[in-house]
XYZ file of C-alpha atoms in Angstrom:
372
model
C -34.540 -34.260 -113.617
C -34.079 -35.739 -110.131
C -30.476 -36.636 -110.929
C -29.808 -33.048 -111.964
C -31.258 -31.663 -108.700
C -29.169 -34.097 -106.657
C -26.022 -33.061 -108.456
C -26.827 -29.384 -107.847
C -27.356 -29.981 -104.123
C -24.088 -31.857 -103.810
C -22.303 -29.067 -105.613
C -23.857 -26.427 -103.312
C -22.994 -28.431 -100.166
C -19.432 -28.912 -101.333
C -19.097 -25.206 -102.030
C -20.432 -24.321 -98.557
C -18.062 -26.724 -96.844
C -15.184 -25.376 -98.842
C -16.078 -21.831 -97.821
C -16.278 -22.822 -94.149
C -12.962 -24.642 -94.237
C -11.347 -21.717 -96.002
C -12.669 -19.271 -93.419
C -11.396 -21.492 -90.584
C -7.965 -21.729 -92.171
C -7.809 -17.991 -92.647
C -8.922 -17.509 -88.986
C -5.991 -19.561 -87.773
C -3.666 -17.049 -89.383
C -5.449 -13.942 -88.066
C -3.676 -11.775 -85.455
C -5.431 -9.606 -82.918
C -3.826 -6.551 -81.339
C -5.159 -4.220 -78.664
C -6.764 -0.993 -79.763
C -6.912 1.874 -77.274
C -9.974 4.030 -77.431
C -10.393 7.126 -75.277
C -13.963 7.353 -74.028
C -15.607 10.319 -72.315
C -17.713 8.131 -70.042
C -17.554 9.647 -66.575
C -19.261 6.778 -64.824
C -16.807 4.170 -66.096
C -13.924 6.582 -65.580
C -14.959 7.147 -61.944
C -15.326 3.387 -61.405
C -11.840 2.870 -62.871
C -10.221 5.394 -60.513
C -12.082 4.073 -57.472
C -10.991 0.514 -58.171
C -7.402 1.660 -58.670
C -7.501 3.530 -55.367
C -8.949 0.431 -53.705
C -6.074 -1.717 -54.963
C -3.546 0.912 -53.855
C -5.188 1.161 -50.415
C -5.183 -2.621 -50.092
C -1.465 -2.745 -50.945
C -0.349 0.066 -48.655
C -2.873 -0.273 -45.827
C -3.614 -3.969 -45.471
C -0.646 -5.754 -47.056
C 2.190 -3.472 -45.932
C 0.930 -1.721 -42.759
C -1.369 -4.306 -41.159
C 0.017 -7.625 -42.399
C 3.579 -6.373 -42.907
C 3.775 -8.041 -46.274
C 7.290 -6.715 -46.751
C 8.620 -9.075 -44.041
C 9.709 -12.681 -43.986
C 8.290 -14.422 -40.887
C 9.272 -17.187 -38.474
C 6.215 -18.556 -36.653
C 7.829 -21.676 -35.120
C 10.347 -20.478 -32.541
C 12.181 -22.688 -30.092
C 11.133 -21.836 -26.535
C 12.107 -22.860 -23.022
C 10.363 -22.092 -19.728
C 11.721 -22.450 -16.195
C 9.629 -21.521 -13.139
C 10.505 -20.969 -9.482
C 8.148 -20.219 -6.596
C 9.222 -18.369 -3.454
C 7.431 -18.140 -0.088
C 7.010 -19.724 3.356
C 3.848 -20.588 5.273
C 2.911 -22.233 8.606
C -0.244 -24.334 9.067
C -1.921 -25.683 12.191
C -3.730 -28.970 11.596
C -5.583 -31.123 14.127
C -3.632 -34.296 14.986
C -0.652 -32.973 13.010
C 0.244 -29.811 14.918
C 2.081 -26.892 13.399
C 3.860 -27.463 10.129
C 6.227 -25.244 8.203
C 5.753 -25.226 4.435
C 8.504 -24.102 2.088
C 8.985 -24.469 -1.646
C 10.018 -28.137 -1.327
C 6.653 -28.915 0.315
C 4.040 -26.939 -1.591
C 5.331 -27.133 -5.189
C 4.653 -30.279 -7.226
C 6.765 -31.268 -9.106
C 9.862 -29.710 -7.448
C 11.483 -28.784 -10.786
C 8.772 -26.681 -12.405
C 8.677 -26.199 -16.161
C 5.545 -25.754 -18.260
C 3.232 -27.164 -15.573
C 3.385 -27.054 -11.783
C 1.038 -27.293 -8.801
C 0.853 -24.938 -5.801
C -0.662 -26.417 -2.617
C -3.190 -24.053 -0.972
C -5.282 -26.402 1.188
C -5.122 -29.986 2.443
C -6.734 -32.777 4.469
C -4.384 -34.961 6.533
C -5.135 -38.479 7.739
C -2.350 -39.444 10.111
C -0.944 -42.786 11.286
C -2.684 -45.086 8.843
C -1.754 -48.775 8.970
C -2.913 -51.722 6.869
C -5.639 -53.678 8.656
C -9.399 -53.896 9.104
C -11.719 -51.057 10.094
C -15.251 -49.772 9.370
C -15.847 -48.050 6.030
C -16.802 -44.375 6.112
C -20.596 -43.764 6.296
C -20.201 -41.156 3.544
C -19.622 -44.042 1.082
C -23.039 -45.348 -0.006
C -21.828 -48.810 -1.007
C -20.337 -49.252 2.476
C -23.569 -48.778 4.447
C -25.088 -52.031 5.756
C -27.636 -53.588 8.126
C -26.328 -57.143 8.284
C -23.337 -59.186 7.190
C -25.107 -60.229 3.978
C -24.840 -56.637 2.770
C -21.030 -56.955 2.778
C -20.015 -59.815 0.405
C -16.504 -60.892 1.301
C -13.851 -59.936 -1.264
C -15.899 -57.257 -3.028
C -14.289 -53.824 -3.281
C -16.336 -50.940 -1.969
C -17.548 -48.828 -4.894
C -15.948 -45.385 -4.556
C -14.696 -46.527 -1.192
C -11.437 -47.234 0.596
C -10.946 -51.002 0.657
C -12.121 -54.615 0.293
C -15.136 -55.972 2.196
C -14.421 -58.655 4.787
C -17.991 -59.936 5.040
C -18.845 -58.259 8.338
C -21.247 -55.394 9.108
C -19.924 -53.419 12.100
C -20.775 -50.246 13.979
C -18.956 -47.149 12.727
C -20.431 -44.994 15.503
C -23.607 -44.905 17.568
C -25.771 -43.996 14.580
C -24.179 -45.724 11.541
C -23.290 -49.294 10.623
C -20.875 -49.914 7.770
C -19.043 -52.797 6.169
C -15.727 -53.786 7.671
C -12.973 -53.430 5.091
C -9.348 -54.385 4.646
C -7.643 -51.083 3.996
C -5.306 -48.420 5.307
C -6.933 -47.668 8.659
C -8.403 -45.462 9.897
C -10.120 -44.553 6.607
C -9.433 -41.208 5.009
C -10.615 -38.092 6.790
C -12.966 -36.109 4.513
C -13.472 -32.989 6.632
C -12.369 -30.006 4.562
C -11.161 -26.848 6.359
C -13.495 -23.900 5.944
C -10.600 -21.640 4.937
C -7.457 -22.451 2.939
C -4.696 -23.576 5.292
C -2.001 -21.966 3.125
C -3.733 -18.601 2.844
C -0.323 -16.882 2.823
C 0.294 -18.435 -0.587
C -1.441 -15.463 -2.196
C 1.705 -13.438 -1.493
C 4.101 -16.060 -2.869
C 6.019 -14.959 -5.963
C 6.460 -16.827 -9.236
C 9.614 -16.337 -11.297
C 9.217 -17.280 -14.979
C 12.367 -17.545 -17.056
C 11.214 -17.574 -20.649
C 13.655 -17.801 -23.540
C 12.682 -17.640 -27.226
C 14.882 -18.415 -30.223
C 13.848 -17.520 -33.792
C 16.265 -19.775 -35.653
C 15.446 -18.390 -39.113
C 16.856 -14.993 -38.094
C 19.438 -16.294 -35.588
C 17.789 -14.198 -32.874
C 17.206 -15.176 -29.237
C 15.854 -13.205 -26.327
C 15.299 -14.093 -22.635
C 12.629 -12.524 -20.436
C 12.340 -13.133 -16.688
C 9.353 -11.452 -14.977
C 8.184 -12.039 -11.393
C 4.453 -12.277 -10.572
C 2.557 -12.410 -7.279
C 0.150 -15.359 -7.076
C -2.833 -13.235 -6.039
C -2.297 -10.891 -9.001
C -2.245 -13.838 -11.414
C -5.476 -15.299 -9.991
C -7.241 -11.937 -10.142
C -6.034 -11.399 -13.724
C -7.743 -14.712 -14.546
C -11.039 -13.339 -13.175
C -11.157 -15.117 -9.782
C -10.352 -14.322 -6.153
C -7.553 -16.179 -4.421
C -9.700 -17.163 -1.417
C -12.337 -18.889 -3.552
C -9.877 -20.711 -5.768
C -7.507 -21.740 -2.986
C -10.183 -23.540 -0.949
C -10.995 -26.294 -3.488
C -8.277 -25.699 -6.039
C -8.383 -24.945 -9.745
C -6.364 -24.544 -12.910
C -5.003 -21.347 -14.460
C -3.556 -21.010 -17.951
C -0.589 -18.713 -18.453
C -0.255 -17.637 -22.094
C 2.989 -16.059 -23.299
C 2.921 -14.460 -26.741
C 5.971 -13.150 -28.576
C 5.303 -10.833 -31.536
C 8.612 -9.329 -32.596
C 9.393 -6.868 -35.383
C 13.105 -7.397 -35.944
C 13.320 -4.277 -38.108
C 13.187 -2.413 -34.776
C 15.695 -2.568 -31.872
C 15.918 -5.933 -30.100
C 14.965 -4.325 -26.770
C 11.434 -3.817 -28.101
C 10.982 -7.577 -28.574
C 9.123 -8.444 -25.366
C 6.329 -10.958 -24.698
C 2.753 -10.301 -23.617
C 1.391 -12.299 -20.653
C -2.270 -13.208 -20.161
C -4.056 -15.442 -17.633
C -7.305 -17.412 -17.824
C -9.232 -19.676 -15.452
C -9.396 -23.148 -17.007
C -11.077 -25.220 -14.306
C -12.224 -25.270 -10.682
C -11.884 -28.024 -8.021
C -8.444 -29.560 -8.455
C -6.875 -32.009 -5.980
C -4.841 -35.180 -5.720
C -3.529 -37.519 -2.994
C -0.027 -38.333 -1.860
C 1.416 -40.122 1.166
C 4.559 -40.313 3.272
C 5.551 -43.697 4.728
C 7.474 -44.505 7.896
C 8.193 -47.226 10.496
C 7.683 -46.810 14.209
C 10.169 -48.131 16.791
C 8.238 -51.422 16.929
C 8.794 -51.884 13.167
C 5.162 -51.255 12.341
C 4.500 -49.709 8.914
C 2.495 -46.484 8.844
C 1.695 -43.691 6.452
C 0.304 -40.145 6.558
C -2.193 -39.527 3.756
C -2.475 -36.011 2.334
C -5.262 -34.871 0.056
C -3.857 -31.733 -1.524
C -5.937 -28.926 -2.976
C -4.276 -26.165 -4.930
C -3.761 -24.226 -8.110
C -2.319 -25.850 -11.201
C -0.513 -23.500 -13.589
C -0.235 -24.499 -17.261
C 2.191 -22.335 -19.234
C 2.106 -22.169 -23.039
C 4.324 -20.083 -25.295
C 3.550 -18.925 -28.834
C 5.262 -16.408 -31.027
C 6.360 -15.112 -34.369
C 8.960 -12.690 -35.687
C 9.244 -10.757 -38.922
C 12.104 -9.085 -40.781
C 12.347 -7.166 -44.075
C 13.012 -9.273 -47.160
C 12.882 -8.379 -50.848
C 11.099 -11.627 -51.766
C 7.774 -10.944 -49.986
C 7.936 -7.338 -51.269
C 8.210 -8.592 -54.862
C 5.366 -11.066 -54.315
C 3.093 -8.379 -52.838
C 3.845 -5.940 -55.674
C 3.266 -8.631 -58.289
C -0.103 -9.489 -56.799
C -1.095 -5.816 -56.759
C -0.086 -5.340 -60.409
C -2.247 -8.331 -61.306
C -5.155 -6.731 -59.468
C -4.655 -3.501 -61.415
C -4.906 -5.531 -64.619
C -8.137 -7.060 -63.350
C -9.475 -3.529 -62.747
C -9.085 -2.760 -66.455
C -10.883 -5.983 -67.394
C -13.797 -5.144 -65.093
C -14.134 -1.633 -66.511
C -14.040 -2.995 -70.086
C -16.858 -5.404 -69.277
C -18.947 -2.599 -67.808
C -18.281 -0.319 -70.772
C -18.837 -2.911 -73.524
C -21.745 -4.895 -72.110
C -23.500 -2.987 -69.312
C -23.390 0.638 -70.411
C -26.370 2.150 -72.226
C -24.119 2.834 -75.257
C -22.394 -0.535 -75.177
C -23.086 -1.273 -78.885
C -21.397 1.966 -79.943
C -18.331 1.282 -77.785
C -17.994 -2.283 -79.091
C -18.001 -1.063 -82.686
C -15.334 1.513 -81.876
C -13.147 -0.937 -79.938
C -13.304 -3.931 -82.289
C -12.379 -3.094 -85.885
C -11.177 -5.330 -88.702
C -8.119 -3.864 -90.388
C -7.924 -4.721 -94.118
C -4.747 -3.887 -96.053
C -5.233 -1.770 -99.271
C -5.095 -3.612 -102.588
C -1.936 -3.163 -104.701
C -2.037 -1.712 -108.268
C -1.900 -5.124 -109.983
C -5.018 -6.286 -108.129
C -6.776 -2.977 -108.787
C -6.218 -3.215 -112.613
C -7.716 -6.737 -112.859
């Protein structure tokens, strides 16, 4: 009896497996086609139209109007900048007398390009010669009471020279280390007002040329700015910035629509204060009639201008138009998928709509099969 039951179970299992394999084989040969069902569901219909309008608004408003998705762009133009300053000033400095300043004196470097420096104030230490002299009492490491405070050969920290091993009188109230240096040591008395105050009325010529190589389009632009106007546009007053110096960024932005006349392709200029307190030192060297070597040390304060140019240009092209339209068509297809999901799975009558949408089509039996 057990053998009979085992045989029956094997037969039933084999039949089940055969049925499953047959169903799988038949499923491989099934073909599904879309069935369109008109539904009177106002909520889903309203959602469908709103999503379609959203896609259309995105295409026309954002892609075409705002982003100009119908244009090919060139965002890496070749640019060149040439600058020239104009103006003359006269300064009166103790121990140096009156001095005339023209563009060769107050512009560093002389051939300005993307960066240049305008002198607005200065401290002059005249007739310096190499030798020994007392260190300045404003240098902490140079203050001393005895020779032991000035180890020979040690440089003065943040000072002007090398210690000789002697502590000497700087004046009636201060003793400092004697140093080997350019003597006398640098004057550190800053004028209360900028010596080149007239520099606020100097003019800056900027020759800016841009070349969008992708479209074979170039355009020069050559504005003239007054220095005071540039400083004020950066949010500072010329008097404050000229005293101790500073740095101003000049930003030039080209944004050209080459579907319009070339005359409308002009840059926008903006200015920003990057830093305060900017100075550096330079010197002029000479020999006196007795063949002694001297120099005049200048500590120059002024305004550094850093010029940067950025830009892009766009022009109509059929390729970005086709890409934008293709993306929008794909979004419209996604709208239909979203509405189907809402209708078939989220709506209160979802079961009814699923039965109406998915239907198995069985062909009618022929006469030979019907007579069997």
